[in-house]
Structures are given as C-alpha cells and as structure tokens.
JSON list of C-alpha atoms in Angstrom, two decimals:
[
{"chain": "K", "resi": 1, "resn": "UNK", "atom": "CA", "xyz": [13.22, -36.32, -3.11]},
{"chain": "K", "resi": 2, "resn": "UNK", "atom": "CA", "xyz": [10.75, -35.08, -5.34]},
{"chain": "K", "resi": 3, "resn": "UNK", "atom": "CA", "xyz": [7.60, -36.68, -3.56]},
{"chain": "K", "resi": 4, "resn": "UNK", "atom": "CA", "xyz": [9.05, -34.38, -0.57]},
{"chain": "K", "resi": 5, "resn": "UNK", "atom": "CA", "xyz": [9.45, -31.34, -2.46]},
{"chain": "K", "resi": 6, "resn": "UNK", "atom": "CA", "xyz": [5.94, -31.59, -4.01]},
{"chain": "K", "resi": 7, "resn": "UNK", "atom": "CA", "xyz": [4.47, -31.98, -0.48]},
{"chain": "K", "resi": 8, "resn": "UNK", "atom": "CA", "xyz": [6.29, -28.90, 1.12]},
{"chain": "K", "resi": 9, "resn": "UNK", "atom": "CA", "xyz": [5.11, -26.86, -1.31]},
{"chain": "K", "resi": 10, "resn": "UNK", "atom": "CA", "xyz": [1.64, -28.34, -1.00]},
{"chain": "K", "resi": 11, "resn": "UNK", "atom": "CA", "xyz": [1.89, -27.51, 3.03]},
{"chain": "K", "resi": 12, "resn": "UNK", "atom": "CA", "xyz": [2.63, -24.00, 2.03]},
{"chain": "K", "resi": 13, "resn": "UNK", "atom": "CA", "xyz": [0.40, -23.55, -0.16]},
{"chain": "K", "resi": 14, "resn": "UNK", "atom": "CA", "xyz": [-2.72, -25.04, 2.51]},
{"chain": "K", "resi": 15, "resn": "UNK", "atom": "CA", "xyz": [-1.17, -22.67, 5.12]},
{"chain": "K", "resi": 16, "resn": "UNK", "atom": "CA", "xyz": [-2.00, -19.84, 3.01]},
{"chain": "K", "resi": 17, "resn": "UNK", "atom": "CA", "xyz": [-5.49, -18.59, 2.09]},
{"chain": "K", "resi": 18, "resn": "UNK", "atom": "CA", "xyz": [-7.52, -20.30, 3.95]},
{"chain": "K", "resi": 19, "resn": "UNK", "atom": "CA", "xyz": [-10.89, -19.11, 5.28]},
{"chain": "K", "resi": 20, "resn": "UNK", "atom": "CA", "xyz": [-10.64, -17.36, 8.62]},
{"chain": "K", "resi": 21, "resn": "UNK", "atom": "CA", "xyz": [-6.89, -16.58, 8.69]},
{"chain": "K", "resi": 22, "resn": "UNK", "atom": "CA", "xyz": [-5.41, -13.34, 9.60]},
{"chain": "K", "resi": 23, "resn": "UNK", "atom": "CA", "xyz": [-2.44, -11.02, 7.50]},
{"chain": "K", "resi": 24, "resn": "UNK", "atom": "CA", "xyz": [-0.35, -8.68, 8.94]},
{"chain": "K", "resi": 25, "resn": "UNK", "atom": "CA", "xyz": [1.56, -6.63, 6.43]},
{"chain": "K", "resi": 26, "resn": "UNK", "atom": "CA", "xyz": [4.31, -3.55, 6.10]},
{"chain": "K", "resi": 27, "resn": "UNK", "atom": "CA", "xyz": [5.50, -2.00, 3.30]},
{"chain": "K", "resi": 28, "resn": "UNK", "atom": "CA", "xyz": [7.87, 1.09, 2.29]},
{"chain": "K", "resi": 29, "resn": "UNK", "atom": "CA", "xyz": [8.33, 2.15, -1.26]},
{"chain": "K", "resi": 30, "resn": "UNK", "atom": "CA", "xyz": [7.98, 5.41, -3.68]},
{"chain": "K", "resi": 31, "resn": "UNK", "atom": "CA", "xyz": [6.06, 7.85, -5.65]},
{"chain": "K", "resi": 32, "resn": "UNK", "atom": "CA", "xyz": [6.70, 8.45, -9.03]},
{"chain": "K", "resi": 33, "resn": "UNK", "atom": "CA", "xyz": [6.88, 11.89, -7.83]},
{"chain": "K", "resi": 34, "resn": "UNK", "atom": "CA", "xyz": [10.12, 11.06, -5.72]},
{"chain": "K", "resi": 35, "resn": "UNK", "atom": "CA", "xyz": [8.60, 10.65, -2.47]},
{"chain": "K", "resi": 36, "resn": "UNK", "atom": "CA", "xyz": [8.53, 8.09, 0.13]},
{"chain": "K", "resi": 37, "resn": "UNK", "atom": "CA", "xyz": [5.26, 5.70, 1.14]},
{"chain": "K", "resi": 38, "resn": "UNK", "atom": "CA", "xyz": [4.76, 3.31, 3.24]},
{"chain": "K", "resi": 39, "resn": "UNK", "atom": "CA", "xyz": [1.83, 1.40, 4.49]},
{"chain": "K", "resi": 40, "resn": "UNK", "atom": "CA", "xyz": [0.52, -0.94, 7.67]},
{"chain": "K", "resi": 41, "resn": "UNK", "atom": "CA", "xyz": [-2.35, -3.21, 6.94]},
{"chain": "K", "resi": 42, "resn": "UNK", "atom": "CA", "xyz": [-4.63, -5.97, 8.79]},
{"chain": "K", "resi": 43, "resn": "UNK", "atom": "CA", "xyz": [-6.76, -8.15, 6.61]},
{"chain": "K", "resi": 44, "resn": "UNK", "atom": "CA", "xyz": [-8.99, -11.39, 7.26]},
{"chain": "K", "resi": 45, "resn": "UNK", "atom": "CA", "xyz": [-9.66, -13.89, 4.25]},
{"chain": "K", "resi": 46, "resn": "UNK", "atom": "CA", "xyz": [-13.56, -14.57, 3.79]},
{"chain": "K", "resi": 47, "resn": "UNK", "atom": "CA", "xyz": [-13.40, -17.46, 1.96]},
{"chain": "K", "resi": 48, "resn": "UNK", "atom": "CA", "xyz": [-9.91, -19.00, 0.40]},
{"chain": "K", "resi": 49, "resn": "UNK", "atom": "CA", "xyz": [-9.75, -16.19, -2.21]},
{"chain": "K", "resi": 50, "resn": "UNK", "atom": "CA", "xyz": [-11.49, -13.39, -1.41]},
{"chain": "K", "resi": 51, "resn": "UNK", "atom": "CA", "xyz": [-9.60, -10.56, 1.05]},
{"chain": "K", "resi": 52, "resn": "UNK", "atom": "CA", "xyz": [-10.59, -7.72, 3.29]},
{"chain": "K", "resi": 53, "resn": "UNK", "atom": "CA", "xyz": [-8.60, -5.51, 5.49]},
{"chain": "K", "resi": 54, "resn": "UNK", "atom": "CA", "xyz": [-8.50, -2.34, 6.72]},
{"chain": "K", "resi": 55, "resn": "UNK", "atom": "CA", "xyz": [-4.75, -0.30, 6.69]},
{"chain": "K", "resi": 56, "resn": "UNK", "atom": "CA", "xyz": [-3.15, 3.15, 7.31]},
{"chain": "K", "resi": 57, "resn": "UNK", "atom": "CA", "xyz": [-1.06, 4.52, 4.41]},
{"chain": "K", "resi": 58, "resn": "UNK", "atom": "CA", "xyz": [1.97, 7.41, 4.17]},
{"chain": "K", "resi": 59, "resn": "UNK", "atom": "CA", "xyz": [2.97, 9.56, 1.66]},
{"chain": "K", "resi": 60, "resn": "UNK", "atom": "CA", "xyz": [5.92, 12.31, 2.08]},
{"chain": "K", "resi": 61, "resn": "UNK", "atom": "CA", "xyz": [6.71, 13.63, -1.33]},
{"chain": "K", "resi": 62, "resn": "UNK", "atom": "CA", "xyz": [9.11, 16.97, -1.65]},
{"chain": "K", "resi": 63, "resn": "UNK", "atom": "CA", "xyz": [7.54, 19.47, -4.16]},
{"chain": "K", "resi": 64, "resn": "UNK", "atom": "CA", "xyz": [10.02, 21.93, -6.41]},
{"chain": "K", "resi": 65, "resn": "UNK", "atom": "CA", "xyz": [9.20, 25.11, -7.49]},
{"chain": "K", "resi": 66, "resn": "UNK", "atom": "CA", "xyz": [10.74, 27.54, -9.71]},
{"chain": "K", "resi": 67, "resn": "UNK", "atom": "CA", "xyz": [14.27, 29.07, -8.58]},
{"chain": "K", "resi": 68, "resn": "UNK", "atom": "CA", "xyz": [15.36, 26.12, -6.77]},
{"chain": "K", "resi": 69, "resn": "UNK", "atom": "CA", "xyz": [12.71, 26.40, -3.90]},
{"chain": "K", "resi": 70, "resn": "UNK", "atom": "CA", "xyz": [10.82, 23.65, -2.86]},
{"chain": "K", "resi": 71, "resn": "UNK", "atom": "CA", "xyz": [8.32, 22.18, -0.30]},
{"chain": "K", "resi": 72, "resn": "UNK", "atom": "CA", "xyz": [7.35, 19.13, 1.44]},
{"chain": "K", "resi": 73, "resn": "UNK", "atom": "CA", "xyz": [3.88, 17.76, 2.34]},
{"chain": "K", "resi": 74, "resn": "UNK", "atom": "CA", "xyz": [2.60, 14.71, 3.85]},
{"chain": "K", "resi": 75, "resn": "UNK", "atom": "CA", "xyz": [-0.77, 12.42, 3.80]},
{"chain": "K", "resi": 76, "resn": "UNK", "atom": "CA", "xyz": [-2.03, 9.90, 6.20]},
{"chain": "K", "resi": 77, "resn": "UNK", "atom": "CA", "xyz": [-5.00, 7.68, 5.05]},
{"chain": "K", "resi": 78, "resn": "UNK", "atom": "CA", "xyz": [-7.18, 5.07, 6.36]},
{"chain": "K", "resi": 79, "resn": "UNK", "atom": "CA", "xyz": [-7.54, 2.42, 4.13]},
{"chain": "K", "resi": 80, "resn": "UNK", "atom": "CA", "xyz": [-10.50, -0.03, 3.56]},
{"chain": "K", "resi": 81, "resn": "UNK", "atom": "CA", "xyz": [-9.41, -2.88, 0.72]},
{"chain": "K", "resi": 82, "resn": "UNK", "atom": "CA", "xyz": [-10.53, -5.53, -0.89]},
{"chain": "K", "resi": 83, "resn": "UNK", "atom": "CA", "xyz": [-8.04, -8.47, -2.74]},
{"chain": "K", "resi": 84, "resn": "UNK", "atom": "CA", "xyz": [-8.73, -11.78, -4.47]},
{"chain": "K", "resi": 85, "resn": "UNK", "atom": "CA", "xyz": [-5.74, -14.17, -4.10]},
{"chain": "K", "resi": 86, "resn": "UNK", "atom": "CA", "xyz": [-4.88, -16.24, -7.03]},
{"chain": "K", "resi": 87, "resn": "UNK", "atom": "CA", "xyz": [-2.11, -18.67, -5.76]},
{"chain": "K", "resi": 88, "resn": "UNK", "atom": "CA", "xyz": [0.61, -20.16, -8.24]},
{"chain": "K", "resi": 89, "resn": "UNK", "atom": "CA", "xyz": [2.59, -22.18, -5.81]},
{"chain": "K", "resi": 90, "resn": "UNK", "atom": "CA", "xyz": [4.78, -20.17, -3.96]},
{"chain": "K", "resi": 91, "resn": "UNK", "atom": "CA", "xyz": [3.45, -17.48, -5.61]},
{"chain": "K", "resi": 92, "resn": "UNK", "atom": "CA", "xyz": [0.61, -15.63, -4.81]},
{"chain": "K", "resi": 93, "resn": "UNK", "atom": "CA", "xyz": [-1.22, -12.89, -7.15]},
{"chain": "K", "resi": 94, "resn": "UNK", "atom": "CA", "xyz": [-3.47, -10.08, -5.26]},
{"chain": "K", "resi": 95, "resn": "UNK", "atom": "CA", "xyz": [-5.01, -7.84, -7.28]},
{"chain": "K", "resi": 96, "resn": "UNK", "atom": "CA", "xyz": [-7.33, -5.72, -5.29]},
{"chain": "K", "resi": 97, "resn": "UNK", "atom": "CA", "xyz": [-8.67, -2.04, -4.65]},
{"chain": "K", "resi": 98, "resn": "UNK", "atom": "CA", "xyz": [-10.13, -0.11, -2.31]},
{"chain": "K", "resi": 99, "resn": "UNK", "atom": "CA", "xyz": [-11.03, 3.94, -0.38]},
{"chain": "K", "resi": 100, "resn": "UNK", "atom": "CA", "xyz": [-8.83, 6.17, 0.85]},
{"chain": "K", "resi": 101, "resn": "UNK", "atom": "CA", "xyz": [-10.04, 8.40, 3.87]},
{"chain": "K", "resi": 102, "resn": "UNK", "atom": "CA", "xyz": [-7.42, 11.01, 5.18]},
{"chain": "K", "resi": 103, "resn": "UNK", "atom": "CA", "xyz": [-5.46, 13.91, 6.31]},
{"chain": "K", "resi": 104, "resn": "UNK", "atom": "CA", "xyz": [-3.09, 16.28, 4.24]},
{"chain": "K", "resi": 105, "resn": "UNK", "atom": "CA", "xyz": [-0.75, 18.65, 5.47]},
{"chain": "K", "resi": 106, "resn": "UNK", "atom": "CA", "xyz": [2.15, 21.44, 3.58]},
{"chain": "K", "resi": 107, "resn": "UNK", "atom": "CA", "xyz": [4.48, 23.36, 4.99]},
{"chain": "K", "resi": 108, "resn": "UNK", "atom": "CA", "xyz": [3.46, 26.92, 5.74]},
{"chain": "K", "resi": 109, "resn": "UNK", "atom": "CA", "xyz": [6.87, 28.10, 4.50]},
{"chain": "K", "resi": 110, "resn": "UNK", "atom": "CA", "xyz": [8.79, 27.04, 1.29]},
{"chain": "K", "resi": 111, "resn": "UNK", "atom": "CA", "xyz": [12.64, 26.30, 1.61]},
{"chain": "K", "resi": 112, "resn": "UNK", "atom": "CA", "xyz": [13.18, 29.49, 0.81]},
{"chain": "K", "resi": 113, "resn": "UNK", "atom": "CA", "xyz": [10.61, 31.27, 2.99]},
{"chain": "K", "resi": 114, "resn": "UNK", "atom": "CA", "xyz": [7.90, 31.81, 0.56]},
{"chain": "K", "resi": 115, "resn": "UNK", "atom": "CA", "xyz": [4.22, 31.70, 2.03]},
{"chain": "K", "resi": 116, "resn": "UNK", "atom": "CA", "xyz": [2.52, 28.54, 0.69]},
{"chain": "K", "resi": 117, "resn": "UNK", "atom": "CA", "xyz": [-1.23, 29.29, -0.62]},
{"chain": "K", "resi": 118, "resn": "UNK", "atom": "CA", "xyz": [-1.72, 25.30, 0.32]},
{"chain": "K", "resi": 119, "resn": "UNK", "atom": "CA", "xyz": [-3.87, 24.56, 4.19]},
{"chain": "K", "resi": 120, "resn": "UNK", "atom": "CA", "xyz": [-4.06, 21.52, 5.74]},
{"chain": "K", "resi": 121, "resn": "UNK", "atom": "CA", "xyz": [-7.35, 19.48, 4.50]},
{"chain": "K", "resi": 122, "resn": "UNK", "atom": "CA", "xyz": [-9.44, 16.08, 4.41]},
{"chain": "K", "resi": 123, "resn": "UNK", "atom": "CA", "xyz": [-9.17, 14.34, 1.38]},
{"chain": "K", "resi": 124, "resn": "UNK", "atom": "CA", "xyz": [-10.29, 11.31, 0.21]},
{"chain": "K", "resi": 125, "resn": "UNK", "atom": "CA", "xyz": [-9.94, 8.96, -2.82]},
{"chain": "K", "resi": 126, "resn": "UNK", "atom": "CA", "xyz": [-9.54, 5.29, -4.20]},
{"chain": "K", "resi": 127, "resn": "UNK", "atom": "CA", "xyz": [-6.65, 2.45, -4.95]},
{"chain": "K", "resi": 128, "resn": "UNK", "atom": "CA", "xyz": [-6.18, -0.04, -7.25]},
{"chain": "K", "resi": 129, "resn": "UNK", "atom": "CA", "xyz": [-3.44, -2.42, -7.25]},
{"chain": "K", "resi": 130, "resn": "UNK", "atom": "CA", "xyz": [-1.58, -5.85, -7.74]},
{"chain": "K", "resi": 131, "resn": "UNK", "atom": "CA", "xyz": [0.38, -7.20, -4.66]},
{"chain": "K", "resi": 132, "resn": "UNK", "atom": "CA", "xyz": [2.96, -10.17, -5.89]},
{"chain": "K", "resi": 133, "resn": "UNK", "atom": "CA", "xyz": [3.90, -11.95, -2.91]},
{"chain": "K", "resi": 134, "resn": "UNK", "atom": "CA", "xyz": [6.51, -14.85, -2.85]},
{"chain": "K", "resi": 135, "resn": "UNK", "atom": "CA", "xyz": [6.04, -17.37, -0.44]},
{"chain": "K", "resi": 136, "resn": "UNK", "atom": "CA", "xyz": [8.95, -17.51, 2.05]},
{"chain": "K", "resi": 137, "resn": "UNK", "atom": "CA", "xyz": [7.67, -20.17, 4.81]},
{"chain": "K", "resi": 138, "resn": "UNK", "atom": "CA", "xyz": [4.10, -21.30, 6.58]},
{"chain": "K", "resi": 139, "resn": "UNK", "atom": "CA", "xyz": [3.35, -17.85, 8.06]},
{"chain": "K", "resi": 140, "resn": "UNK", "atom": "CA", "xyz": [5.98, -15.48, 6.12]},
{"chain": "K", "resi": 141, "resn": "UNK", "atom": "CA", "xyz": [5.91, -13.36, 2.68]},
{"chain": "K", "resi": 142, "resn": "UNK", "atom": "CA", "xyz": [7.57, -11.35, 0.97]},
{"chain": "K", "resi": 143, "resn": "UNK", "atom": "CA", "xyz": [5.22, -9.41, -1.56]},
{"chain": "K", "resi": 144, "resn": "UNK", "atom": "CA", "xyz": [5.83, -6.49, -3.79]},
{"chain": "K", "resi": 145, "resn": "UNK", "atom": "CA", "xyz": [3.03, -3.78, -4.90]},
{"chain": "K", "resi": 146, "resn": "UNK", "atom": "CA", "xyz": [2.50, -1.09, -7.66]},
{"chain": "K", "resi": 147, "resn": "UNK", "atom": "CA", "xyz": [-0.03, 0.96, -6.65]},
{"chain": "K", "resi": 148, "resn": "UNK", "atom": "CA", "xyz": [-2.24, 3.63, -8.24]},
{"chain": "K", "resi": 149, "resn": "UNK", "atom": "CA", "xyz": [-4.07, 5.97, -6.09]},
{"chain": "K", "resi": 150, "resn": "UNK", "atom": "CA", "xyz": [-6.80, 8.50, -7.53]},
{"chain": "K", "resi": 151, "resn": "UNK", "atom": "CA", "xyz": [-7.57, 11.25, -5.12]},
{"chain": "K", "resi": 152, "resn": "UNK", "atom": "CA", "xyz": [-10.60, 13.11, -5.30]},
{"chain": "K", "resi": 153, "resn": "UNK", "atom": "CA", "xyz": [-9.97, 15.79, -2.93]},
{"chain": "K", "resi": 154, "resn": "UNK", "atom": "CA", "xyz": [-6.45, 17.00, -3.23]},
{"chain": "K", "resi": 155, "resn": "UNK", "atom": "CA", "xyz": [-4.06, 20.13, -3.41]},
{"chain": "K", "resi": 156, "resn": "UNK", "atom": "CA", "xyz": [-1.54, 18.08, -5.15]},
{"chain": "K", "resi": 157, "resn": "UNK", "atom": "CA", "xyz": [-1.50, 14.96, -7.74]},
{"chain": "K", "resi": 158, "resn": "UNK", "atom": "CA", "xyz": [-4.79, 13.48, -8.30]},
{"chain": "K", "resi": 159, "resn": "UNK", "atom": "CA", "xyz": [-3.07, 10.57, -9.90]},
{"chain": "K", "resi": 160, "resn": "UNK", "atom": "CA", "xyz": [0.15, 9.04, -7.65]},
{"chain": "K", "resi": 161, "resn": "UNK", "atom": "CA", "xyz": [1.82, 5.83, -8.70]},
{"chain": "K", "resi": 162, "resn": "UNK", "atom": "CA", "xyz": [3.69, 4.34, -5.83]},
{"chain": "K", "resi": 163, "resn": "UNK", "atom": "CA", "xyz": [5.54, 0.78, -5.63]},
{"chain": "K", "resi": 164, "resn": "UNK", "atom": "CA", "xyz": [5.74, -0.66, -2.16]},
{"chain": "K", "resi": 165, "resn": "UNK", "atom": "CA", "xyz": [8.19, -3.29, -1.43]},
{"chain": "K", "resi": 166, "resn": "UNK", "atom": "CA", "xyz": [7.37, -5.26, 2.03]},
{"chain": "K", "resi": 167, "resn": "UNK", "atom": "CA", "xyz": [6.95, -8.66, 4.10]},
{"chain": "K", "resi": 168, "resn": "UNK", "atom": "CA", "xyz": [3.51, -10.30, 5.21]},
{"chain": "K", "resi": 169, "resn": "UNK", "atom": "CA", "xyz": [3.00, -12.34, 8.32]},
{"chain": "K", "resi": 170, "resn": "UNK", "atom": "CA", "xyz": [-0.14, -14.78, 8.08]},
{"chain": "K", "resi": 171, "resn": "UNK", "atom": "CA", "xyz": [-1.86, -16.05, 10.99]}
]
C-alpha cells in the first residue's frame, strides 16, 4: 500500500513541471482596499523550474469619501511574469514577479453626484508574488496567491495587496 502511494505521488509530481508544458490558470480574490481582482493567465515552463507567461489582470475597488459618498474605479492590465517552481510533493511553491501594462478608468460622477477630478489613463507598474498551489490530480491545481502590485503611474494606491484564490489546468 505504501509502495503505491509513494508512486502516485511520484506520477504527479513528473506530470508537473516539466520542460515544454503549458498552464492555464484563473483566479478571483481581494484588495486590501475592499475590492475585487481577478486574473487569467497562460504560461509555458522553460526548463522544469523556471516559468513564463503572459496574463490579463482586474481590479474593481469602491473608493469612500467624506459624507458617505463614494466611487468606483476599475483597471485592466496585461501581465508579463516570470515564476520558479519549487515542488514539495503535492505541493508546489511559485514565487515569481513580473510588469504590469494597462488601462484605468473612474466614474465621472460620485454616488452622490459630485464631479470626480480623476480621467481615464495608462498606467503601468510591477508584481511580486508567491503562488501556493496544491496538487489535486495529473493536470489539475488548486493554488492560492498574495500578491503585491507597485504601480508607477496611478490616480489611486501605488501599493495594492491582493490575495487571489484559483485552480490551474496543466497541459
């Protein structure tokens, strides 16, 4: 029973990281500000540990001012990463980083019907972060991931902590 155990987790393990292979991933998560994220990525493994991928991120976060108004913006990004994958058995460490190209947009109009001093703009930036991904079959994932995202070029919070909870399809 234990010879079999061993070697399931060794075929998991091989199906994994290898050089060539694809990942698929999807996320959704938060902001420490209280808003929402959520992120698509496609990545290719250049050797068994090193990662690259390209992605498209989200961010809708809900601003408050004073007197109980508020107002909502949202960011796209393209995302170009970089990860190394340190595998622990079914685990599977990721800590990686990587640029942020994008759009950001703000309401016009606060809740209340203020006008908003804030335009729609490029902005761009960079991302560090540690994926944790638990090792569900021989092509399936299930990974968690802080993130910390530094924008540059910004109306809002230069610094934005998010945590992204999502599954990862390897192929």
């Amino acid at each position: 029973m234990l010879a079999v155990a061993m070697a399931a987790v060794a075929g998991v393990r091989a199906q994994i990281g290898y050089k060539g292979q694809l990942l698929l991933e999807a996320g959704a998560g938060l902001t420490h500000v209280e808003g929402v994220a959520g992120t698509v990525r496609l990545g290719g493994f250049l050797s068994e540990h090193s990662l690259l991928g390209v992605g498209v991120m989200y961010d809708r976060t809900t601003y408050d001012a004073t007197q109980d108004d508020s107002f909502a913006t949202s960011q796209w990004f393209g995302e170009l990463h970089y990860r190394y994958a340190l595998p622990l058995n079914r685990f599977i460490l990721m800590p990686g980083g990587g640029l942020l190209f994008g759009a950001e947009r703000c309401d016009a109009l606060s809740k209340q019907g203020n006008l908003l001093p804030y335009g729609n703009q490029f902005v761009y930036g960079v991302s560090a972060g540690v994926s944790a991904e638990y090792i569900l079959g021989r092509h399936w994932a299930l990974a968690v991931e802080p993130r910390l995202c530094y924008l540059i070029r910004t109306h809002f919070d230069n610094l934005k902590l998010s945590a992204n909870v999502g599954i990862k399809y390897y192929f």
